[in-house]
mmCIF file of C-alpha atoms in Angstrom:
data_model
loop_
_atom_site.group_PDB
_atom_site.id
_atom_site.type_symbol
_atom_site.label_atom_id
_atom_site.label_comp_id
_atom_site.label_asym_id
_atom_site.label_seq_id
_atom_site.Cartn_x
_atom_site.Cartn_y
_atom_site.Cartn_z
ATOM 1 C CA TRP A 1 -47.283 18.920 55.236
ATOM 2 C CA THR A 2 -46.337 18.491 58.823
ATOM 3 C CA VAL A 3 -47.999 19.905 62.156
ATOM 4 C CA THR A 4 -45.319 21.643 64.012
ATOM 5 C CA SER A 5 -47.372 22.745 67.037
ATOM 6 C CA GLY A 6 -50.773 22.082 68.417
ATOM 7 C CA SER A 7 -53.171 19.578 66.847
ATOM 8 C CA ALA A 8 -54.322 19.688 63.126
ATOM 9 C CA THR A 9 -55.907 17.382 60.909
ATOM 10 C CA VAL A 10 -54.602 17.721 57.416
ATOM 11 C CA ALA A 11 -56.753 16.004 54.818
ATOM 12 C CA ASN A 12 -53.908 15.074 52.406
ATOM 13 C CA THR A 13 -50.178 15.668 53.656
ATOM 14 C CA ALA A 14 -48.938 14.875 50.206
ATOM 15 C CA ALA A 15 -51.025 17.358 48.458
ATOM 16 C CA ALA A 16 -50.003 20.876 47.545
ATOM 17 C CA SER A 17 -53.544 22.100 47.966
ATOM 18 C CA THR A 18 -55.610 20.645 50.799
ATOM 19 C CA THR A 19 -57.362 21.362 53.824
ATOM 20 C CA ALA A 20 -56.392 21.541 57.465
ATOM 21 C CA SER A 21 -58.753 21.311 60.523
ATOM 22 C CA VAL A 22 -58.100 22.498 63.951
ATOM 23 C CA THR A 23 -59.972 23.122 67.308
ATOM 24 C CA ALA A 24 -57.329 24.995 68.906
ATOM 25 C CA SER A 25 -54.336 27.225 67.827
ATOM 26 C CA ALA A 26 -51.791 25.117 65.571
ATOM 27 C CA THR A 27 -48.900 25.446 63.117
ATOM 28 C CA VAL A 28 -49.065 23.601 59.874
ATOM 29 C CA GLN A 29 -45.776 23.820 57.861
ATOM 30 C CA ALA A 30 -45.317 23.272 54.122
ATOM 31 C CA ASN A 31 -42.194 21.178 53.259
ATOM 32 C CA PHE A 32 -40.433 21.266 49.854
ATOM 33 C CA THR A 33 -38.035 18.714 48.341
ATOM 34 C CA ILE A 34 -35.397 19.907 45.935
ATOM 35 C CA VAL A 35 -35.779 18.316 42.568
ATOM 36 C CA ILE A 36 -32.406 17.375 40.770
ATOM 37 C CA PRO A 37 -32.852 16.754 37.096
ATOM 38 C CA THR A 38 -31.279 13.932 35.225
ATOM 39 C CA ILE A 39 -29.669 13.604 31.905
ATOM 40 C CA VAL A 40 -32.028 11.818 29.515
ATOM 41 C CA ARG A 41 -30.607 10.472 26.280
ATOM 42 C CA SER A 42 -32.628 9.008 23.329
ATOM 43 C CA ALA A 43 -30.605 5.785 22.998
ATOM 44 C CA SER A 44 -27.972 3.989 25.095
ATOM 45 C CA GLU A 45 -26.247 2.506 21.984
ATOM 46 C CA VAL A 46 -25.649 4.007 18.658
ATOM 47 C CA SER A 47 -24.071 2.629 15.436
ATOM 48 C CA VAL A 48 -21.943 4.942 13.638
ATOM 49 C CA PRO A 49 -21.129 3.994 9.842
ATOM 50 C CA GLU A 50 -17.438 4.153 8.831
ATOM 51 C CA GLY A 51 -16.862 7.484 7.097
ATOM 52 C CA GLY A 52 -20.283 8.592 8.101
ATOM 53 C CA THR A 53 -22.251 9.960 11.194
ATOM 54 C CA ALA A 54 -25.060 8.924 13.407
ATOM 55 C CA THR A 55 -26.915 11.110 15.942
ATOM 56 C CA PHE A 56 -28.683 10.693 19.412
ATOM 57 C CA GLN A 57 -30.512 13.171 21.332
ATOM 58 C CA VAL A 58 -30.178 14.637 24.953
ATOM 59 C CA LYS A 59 -32.707 16.534 27.316
ATOM 60 C CA LEU A 60 -33.276 16.789 31.033
ATOM 61 C CA SER A 61 -35.757 15.090 32.889
ATOM 62 C CA SER A 62 -37.055 18.344 34.808
ATOM 63 C CA PRO A 63 -36.542 22.094 34.822
ATOM 64 C CA PRO A 64 -33.084 23.003 36.190
ATOM 65 C CA ALA A 65 -32.701 25.593 39.052
ATOM 66 C CA SER A 66 -30.420 27.605 36.612
ATOM 67 C CA SER A 67 -29.014 27.170 33.065
ATOM 68 C CA THR A 68 -27.313 23.897 32.760
ATOM 69 C CA VAL A 69 -24.658 22.943 30.350
ATOM 70 C CA VAL A 70 -24.301 19.248 29.204
ATOM 71 C CA THR A 71 -21.107 18.371 27.956
ATOM 72 C CA VAL A 72 -20.817 15.290 25.447
ATOM 73 C CA SER A 73 -17.442 13.703 24.743
ATOM 74 C CA ARG A 74 -15.716 10.282 23.951
ATOM 75 C CA THR A 75 -14.395 9.137 27.133
ATOM 76 C CA ALA A 76 -13.117 5.641 26.319
ATOM 77 C CA GLY A 77 -12.527 3.512 23.371
ATOM 78 C CA ASP A 78 -11.741 3.749 19.680
ATOM 79 C CA SER A 79 -10.347 7.291 18.619
ATOM 80 C CA ASP A 80 -11.879 7.015 15.287
ATOM 81 C CA VAL A 81 -15.387 7.880 17.025
ATOM 82 C CA THR A 82 -15.622 11.619 17.674
ATOM 83 C CA VAL A 83 -18.400 13.946 18.828
ATOM 84 C CA THR A 84 -18.499 16.522 15.774
ATOM 85 C CA GLY A 85 -21.831 18.082 16.850
ATOM 86 C CA GLY A 86 -23.724 18.938 19.971
ATOM 87 C CA SER A 87 -20.600 18.619 22.310
ATOM 88 C CA SER A 88 -21.923 21.451 24.636
ATOM 89 C CA LEU A 89 -25.875 21.491 25.091
ATOM 90 C CA THR A 90 -27.310 24.441 27.110
ATOM 91 C CA PHE A 91 -30.629 23.768 29.063
ATOM 92 C CA THR A 92 -32.769 26.390 30.669
ATOM 93 C CA THR A 93 -36.076 26.410 32.469
ATOM 94 C CA ALA A 94 -37.641 27.056 29.141
ATOM 95 C CA ASN A 95 -36.200 24.275 26.870
ATOM 96 C CA TRP A 96 -35.257 21.632 29.435
ATOM 97 C CA GLY A 97 -37.769 19.097 28.037
ATOM 98 C CA THR A 98 -36.695 19.580 24.410
ATOM 99 C CA TYR A 99 -34.308 17.095 22.997
ATOM 100 C CA GLN A 100 -30.969 18.598 21.498
ATOM 101 C CA THR A 101 -28.983 16.614 18.985
ATOM 102 C CA VAL A 102 -25.634 15.188 19.345
ATOM 103 C CA THR A 103 -23.723 14.133 16.171
ATOM 104 C CA LEU A 104 -21.088 11.280 16.134
ATOM 105 C CA SER A 105 -18.649 10.574 13.446
ATOM 106 C CA ALA A 106 -16.502 7.725 12.518
ATOM 107 C CA ALA A 107 -13.216 8.315 10.703
ATOM 108 C CA GLN A 108 -12.323 6.123 7.675
ATOM 109 C CA ASP A 109 -9.563 3.463 8.804
ATOM 110 C CA ALA A 110 -7.614 0.781 6.986
ATOM 111 C CA ASP A 111 -8.856 -2.254 9.226
ATOM 112 C CA ALA A 112 -11.819 -4.442 9.190
ATOM 113 C CA ALA A 113 -12.544 -4.172 12.917
ATOM 114 C CA ASN A 114 -15.827 -2.555 14.354
ATOM 115 C CA GLY A 115 -14.501 0.026 16.788
ATOM 116 C CA ALA A 116 -16.281 0.718 20.013
ATOM 117 C CA ALA A 117 -16.193 3.773 21.962
ATOM 118 C CA THR A 118 -17.918 5.366 25.192
ATOM 119 C CA VAL A 119 -19.443 8.693 24.831
ATOM 120 C CA THR A 120 -20.322 10.472 28.112
ATOM 121 C CA CYS A 121 -22.967 13.113 28.707
ATOM 122 C CA SER A 122 -22.141 14.896 31.846
ATOM 123 C CA ALA A 123 -23.023 18.281 33.614
ATOM 124 C CA SER A 124 -21.983 19.825 36.955
ATOM 125 C CA GLY A 125 -24.098 18.437 39.883
ATOM 126 C CA LEU A 126 -25.864 15.817 37.742
ATOM 127 C CA THR A 127 -25.096 12.149 37.163
ATOM 128 C CA SER A 128 -23.419 11.392 34.063
ATOM 129 C CA VAL A 129 -24.930 8.831 31.312
ATOM 130 C CA ASN A 130 -22.954 7.021 28.635
ATOM 131 C CA VAL A 131 -23.805 5.924 25.067
ATOM 132 C CA ALA A 132 -21.934 3.074 23.785
ATOM 133 C CA ALA A 133 -21.033 3.825 20.112
ATOM 134 C CA THR A 134 -20.092 1.114 17.750
ATOM 135 C CA GLU A 135 -18.222 1.972 14.494
ATOM 136 C CA ALA A 136 -19.791 -0.032 11.689
ATOM 137 C CA ASP A 137 -16.635 -0.847 9.521
ATOM 138 C CA ASP A 138 -17.230 -0.773 5.738
ATOM 139 C CA GLU A 139 -14.197 -3.060 5.252
ATOM 140 C CA THR A 140 -13.867 -7.000 5.591
ATOM 141 C CA THR A 141 -11.197 -9.539 4.943
ATOM 142 C CA LEU A 142 -10.800 -11.553 1.518
ATOM 143 C CA THR A 143 -8.415 -14.411 1.742
ATOM 144 C CA VAL A 144 -7.216 -15.519 -1.572
ATOM 145 C CA THR A 145 -5.469 -18.962 -1.844
ATOM 146 C CA ALA A 146 -3.796 -21.109 -4.573
ATOM 147 C CA GLY A 147 -4.085 -24.834 -4.930
ATOM 148 C CA ALA A 148 -1.270 -26.779 -6.183
ATOM 149 C CA GLY A 149 0.085 -25.682 -9.467
ATOM 150 C CA GLY A 150 -0.051 -22.033 -9.480
ATOM 151 C CA THR A 151 -0.092 -18.812 -7.661
ATOM 152 C CA VAL A 152 -2.575 -16.009 -6.935
ATOM 153 C CA SER A 153 -2.767 -12.234 -6.684
ATOM 154 C CA PRO A 154 -3.517 -10.827 -4.235
ATOM 155 C CA SER A 155 -2.187 -13.752 -2.025
ATOM 156 C CA GLY A 156 -3.414 -14.191 1.540
ATOM 157 C CA ALA A 157 -5.633 -11.894 3.668
ATOM 158 C CA THR A 158 -6.375 -8.675 2.242
ATOM 159 C CA VAL A 159 -8.680 -5.915 3.605
ATOM 160 C CA VAL A 160 -11.242 -4.801 1.098
ATOM 161 C CA THR A 161 -14.445 -2.680 0.862
ATOM 162 C CA LYS A 162 -17.602 -4.514 1.553
ATOM 163 C CA GLY A 163 -19.611 -5.095 -1.645
ATOM 164 C CA ALA A 164 -16.921 -3.675 -3.636
ATOM 165 C CA ALA A 165 -15.435 -5.844 -6.810
ATOM 166 C CA THR A 166 -11.872 -6.754 -5.926
ATOM 167 C CA GLY A 167 -9.640 -7.998 -8.653
ATOM 168 C CA ILE A 168 -8.121 -11.485 -8.273
ATOM 169 C CA THR A 169 -5.724 -13.143 -10.800
ATOM 170 C CA ALA A 170 -4.540 -16.750 -10.914
ATOM 171 C CA THR A 171 -1.246 -17.707 -12.765
ATOM 172 C CA PRO A 172 -0.671 -21.271 -13.534
ATOM 173 C CA SER A 173 2.808 -22.911 -13.146
ATOM 174 C CA ALA A 174 4.479 -24.782 -15.793
ATOM 175 C CA GLY A 175 2.673 -27.781 -17.045
ATOM 176 C CA TYR A 176 -0.657 -26.623 -15.297
ATOM 177 C CA VAL A 177 -3.570 -24.526 -16.692
ATOM 178 C CA PHE A 178 -6.311 -22.680 -14.583
ATOM 179 C CA ALA A 179 -9.337 -24.546 -13.933
ATOM 180 C CA ASN A 180 -11.763 -22.358 -11.791
ATOM 181 C CA TRP A 181 -12.174 -20.224 -8.697
ATOM 182 C CA THR A 182 -14.129 -21.888 -5.781
ATOM 183 C CA VAL A 183 -15.416 -20.274 -2.614
ATOM 184 C CA THR A 184 -13.978 -22.363 0.369
ATOM 185 C CA GLY A 185 -15.216 -20.174 3.284
ATOM 186 C CA GLY A 186 -18.046 -17.658 3.778
ATOM 187 C CA SER A 187 -19.724 -16.178 0.881
ATOM 188 C CA ALA A 188 -18.394 -14.444 -2.339
ATOM 189 C CA THR A 189 -19.671 -13.407 -5.634
ATOM 190 C CA ILE A 190 -17.189 -14.165 -8.378
ATOM 191 C CA ALA A 191 -17.839 -12.308 -11.506
ATOM 192 C CA ASN A 192 -16.569 -15.213 -13.734
ATOM 193 C CA ALA A 193 -15.278 -18.204 -12.041
ATOM 194 C CA ALA A 194 -13.980 -19.785 -15.234
ATOM 195 C CA ALA A 195 -11.586 -16.765 -15.630
ATOM 196 C CA ALA A 196 -8.251 -16.623 -14.438
ATOM 197 C CA SER A 197 -8.378 -12.808 -13.993
ATOM 198 C CA THR A 198 -11.885 -11.800 -12.389
ATOM 199 C CA THR A 199 -13.361 -10.030 -9.500
ATOM 200 C CA ALA A 200 -14.903 -11.022 -6.201
ATOM 201 C CA ALA A 201 -17.324 -9.168 -3.927
ATOM 202 C CA ILE A 202 -17.894 -10.072 -0.221
ATOM 203 C CA THR A 203 -19.734 -8.376 2.480
ATOM 204 C CA ALA A 204 -18.216 -10.524 5.364
ATOM 205 C CA PRO A 205 -14.991 -12.448 5.774
ATOM 206 C CA ALA A 206 -14.591 -15.095 2.981
ATOM 207 C CA THR A 207 -11.945 -17.400 1.339
#
């Protein structure tokens, strides 16, 4: 509240409902401030499993003056990450405070890298907010090497599915016999370390 003419005592100028005392003619003006909603997201970071989906939610901080459409899209980073649900969210004076769901998907790929992407929530007249999406890759790298006296298959670094049994085979050269498999880096579960043809399972890079 402000006194625009004369003299008045306003009990609480910041309260919408208050009292004013005057001893002569006076004018008291009610002032209003426009409220601009902000976009609220339930998480600033989301992990999306490769070949799967993950979700987060979006709402507004206060009622909009009119229906407001929040657009959600990947704006940077790994193109394997896409918005597959909730790319257009409409908020009104009735549902502004209710979370609406956004679904992210991560496409299956052939590498072992955890991709990263920026997902942006934007609306006309409002400040955009970002969500950092990380693709949780389900593959890793198994490196198979041969000591002196033989060869292995596969040889070198191979991208494999985490936790899956990958076949490995050792072939001794003339004058040698196969002895055993050893893990020289990282952690691996070898089904039968004494068998020339066996399987190895890993969840992180290993040799």
